[in-house]
Amino acid sequence: MARNMNMMKCPMPSQAPDVRNRNFNEVALGYTYEMAVEEARRCLNCPKKPCVSACPVQIDIPAFIACVAGEDMEGAYRVLSASSALPAVCGRVCPQENQCEGKCVRGVKGESVAIGRLERFVADWHREHSHETPAAPEKNGHKVAIIGAGPSGLTAAGDLAKLGYSVTVYEALHLAGGVLVYGIPEFRLPKEIVRKEIEGLKAMGVEILTNMVIGKVLTIDELFEEMGFEAVYIASGAGLPRFMGIPGESLKGVYSANEYLTRINLMKAYLPGSKTPIKKSRKVAVVGGGNVAMDAARSAKRLGAEEVYIVYRRGMAELPARKEEVEHAEEEGIIFKTLTNPVEVLGDENGFVCGMRCVEMELGEPDASGRRRPVVKEGSEFTLDVDTMIMSIGTSPNPLIRSTTPGLETNRHGCIVTNGDDGLTSREGVYAGGDAVTGAATVILAMGAGKSAAKAIDAYIREKNA
Amino acid sequence: MFTIVRKERLNPTVTKMVIRAPFVARKAEPGQFIIFRAHEDSERVPLTIADYDREAGTVTIIYQIVGGSTMELDAMREGEDLCDFVGPLGVATHTEGLRKVAVVGGGVGCAIAYPVTKKLHEQGAEVHAVVGFRNQDLVILEKEFEAASSRVVKMSDDGSWGEKGLVTAALEKLIQEGNAYDEVIAIGPLVMMKFVCAVTKKYGIKTVVSMNPIMIDGTGMCGGCRLTVGGETKFACVDGPDFDGHLVDFDEAMKRGSMYRDFEQHAREASCNLLRKEAD
């Protein structure tokens, strides 16, 4: 087969910006079969495989791409699923530019191979063409409990189930998926895809119990003593939203990004006739510059807001969001007010938001994070005309588990302390990973932690029973 | 799963339901709450636990029909299953070491005031219950309060039940009679709790109130239930729902509670129309 030496990636077919910013359908439409094969032939199959070492779950990337190039899509899927429990999700939401694609040799001159788009294609192809249900592996007679059905918990569950463990996942919400269902919007990650991936795990024998808030309904000690689990993996995420502590944050029309996105995604407030209310906004300010801020801004636009601002205290170059997300937001008409910081939310006589006092910032000397510290420009105060403000300045881990588990060490941010390598906490048999340990990070890092923990839990239980 | 074991109309707008939820029943304590969803497409609605039976594995909820979601719940019958029922959430009411307590309940808030009254009574504390309703037709749990407190003061707005007047006046009278309460626990409409706190502040009596703001997940995730307590932002779902009433910013809480009033009004009408159609 002929190698494709085109310097550029095959472009991703997408909905036009002025169409998609009025609907919640997926923005990126996915490669066609021909595009995927053509793009796969850009891979040089180089001996060092730098892409694999940059993947948190170490997918054998050249092997799956070789299958695509050779038009063996089922073979490609087998390679993916050997390492990833959620390939259709990762192909969509991983920051590939900082991971696999960032290390791709083709990226030295020109663009890297479109690894993420190919991963997505293979997972979608499998979902649409394969009707085999994965067989439940033979049980080994040992029980593991997982707290939280988000990306980290589901990954650990999948890996442990493959090894024969009886795995029970406890989920606090009424639906499994964690941030994949309450946070990331439909237009970036259709919920039907998440549902199908979770169904695959259930077919492998993973039990998922929803409506179970561990720390309240059962403690970790009770999971061991009464329920007979031999190990527990805590993957409860970082769900507690932060606010700025400025005047006016309690006004009606100030949301945390978590609340705004949960109403829209989990509770389906975007659908006509939904029973969940959400404010019909005219002008919206989203405070923050991460991926969640982009999701909130783009959702607000789709709900019909005339003007949506991203208000961020540093510059465009410092935005923590993925470049692709920033570009998509700009294309959809989101206005970036960078080097701007809110100092007060203004309210009308009925307690609704009617504006936001802001100051302009400039960048000074680098701070502890290595980024230049934003400082207030003297006399730069101005009012932004908005009726909704969405706070997207980060989240902290939930206190429900640490406050009910004696002997579980946490740091001053409330994150669970582990040995760093495999997620072992200060309690025997208790492992933790994902945002509950790192604070808010990415889906794929959480999945990587789930993989390491599954391996460590398997080794721990084997050794204990040897 | 979460089967409605018993459904009983307490007054024209207030209903009691006993729900099978063994895991919740095992741990439930007075002051904690649950979140239910009637159906797959329903809202998540928080309700404070009114009673529980650990052996039978049941939890009792008492609700007033106020909007679309409670109307939906009220249309369900004994034997049917709720889609979701999660709890117990929030921090239980602190009762340890209390020897003499006044529990003030207003309207449907009495449903929440009752379990803590019962618990204090069982612990051997002297409990005075001050319960108020708009009129006799709306009275709930009269016998239960009588059985669980050493004194019940009954108040109504129009004098059709007990004495005519407000619970705040009745409480003040008890205090003036020389009753030295370790604590006052007030549960009812925000405005009632606000004025109970105004009375007890005057006498320097610690007062605990139970807040029930708008919330979604009930586990600290959305921040929708935030309140200002002593100048700090608190989440009712994980830090509460009980708070020191002398520190709560009630005016702000009242404003926040009206965020979706127009939407709720429409939802209520839509549910009414739907039920009317079903009845035809």
Coordinates of C-alpha atoms in Angstrom, one line a residue, chain A residues 172-174 182 211-213 216-219 222 226-227 239-241 243 249-256 258-259 262-263 267 274-279 349 351-352 398 400, chain B residues 2 23-24 26-27 32 37 41-44 72 83-91 214 216-217 219-224 226 228 235 238 252 255-256 258-260 263-264:
Chain A
A172 CA -23.9 8.9 43.4
L173 CA -26.0 10.3 40.6
H174 CA -28.9 8.5 38.9
Y182 CA -23.0 15.7 33.5
N211 CA -28.0 6.4 43.6
M212 CA -25.4 5.2 46.1
V213 CA -23.5 8.0 47.8
K216 CA -23.4 8.5 53.4
V217 CA -25.3 5.3 52.5
L218 CA -22.2 3.1 53.1
T219 CA -18.8 3.9 54.4
E222 CA -18.6 -1.1 55.7
E226 CA -20.2 -6.0 55.6
M227 CA -20.1 -6.2 51.9
G239 CA -16.9 17.9 42.0
L240 CA -17.0 20.8 44.4
P241 CA -17.2 24.1 42.5
F243 CA -16.5 30.6 43.6
E249 CA -22.2 35.9 43.7
S250 CA -25.5 34.9 45.3
L251 CA -27.5 36.9 42.8
K252 CA -30.0 35.0 40.6
G253 CA -28.2 34.3 37.3
V254 CA -24.8 33.4 38.8
Y255 CA -24.1 29.7 38.1
S256 CA -21.2 27.4 38.8
N258 CA -21.1 22.5 37.1
E259 CA -24.6 23.6 37.8
T262 CA -25.5 19.6 34.8
R263 CA -28.8 21.3 34.1
M267 CA -31.0 17.0 33.2
S274 CA -37.5 19.5 29.6
K275 CA -38.7 19.6 33.1
T276 CA -35.5 21.2 34.3
P277 CA -35.4 25.0 34.2
I278 CA -32.5 27.0 33.0
K279 CA -32.2 30.8 32.6
E349 CA -34.1 45.3 42.5
G351 CA -32.0 40.1 42.8
F352 CA -31.2 39.2 39.2
N398 CA -15.7 16.2 47.4
L400 CA -18.0 13.1 51.7
Chain B
F2 CA -38.2 2.1 45.4
F23 CA -30.1 1.2 52.3
V24 CA -31.4 4.7 53.0
R26 CA -30.4 1.8 57.6
K27 CA -28.6 5.1 58.0
Q32 CA -31.2 14.5 56.7
R37 CA -37.0 11.4 40.7
D41 CA -37.5 12.3 32.6
S42 CA -38.3 14.0 36.0
E43 CA -36.4 16.6 37.9
R44 CA -34.3 15.6 41.0
E72 CA -46.1 14.1 39.2
C83 CA -37.3 5.9 39.4
D84 CA -34.7 7.1 41.8
F85 CA -34.4 7.6 45.6
V86 CA -31.0 8.6 46.9
G87 CA -29.8 9.3 50.5
P88 CA -29.5 9.9 53.3
L89 CA -27.9 13.2 52.3
G90 CA -26.7 16.1 54.4
V91 CA -25.7 16.2 58.1
I214 CA -33.0 24.8 45.1
I216 CA -29.7 19.4 41.8
D217 CA -27.3 16.7 42.9
T219 CA -23.7 16.0 47.0
G220 CA -21.9 19.3 46.8
M221 CA -21.4 19.3 43.0
C222 CA -23.6 22.1 41.6
G223 CA -23.4 24.8 44.2
G224 CA -26.9 25.8 43.4
R226 CA -25.4 28.0 48.3
T228 CA -24.5 32.9 53.1
F235 CA -23.7 24.5 50.5
V238 CA -23.2 19.0 52.4
E252 CA -30.8 36.4 50.3
K255 CA -34.5 35.9 46.8
R256 CA -32.6 32.9 45.5
S258 CA -37.6 32.6 43.5
M259 CA -35.1 32.0 40.6
Y260 CA -37.4 29.8 38.6
F263 CA -40.9 28.4 35.0
E264 CA -42.4 26.5 37.9

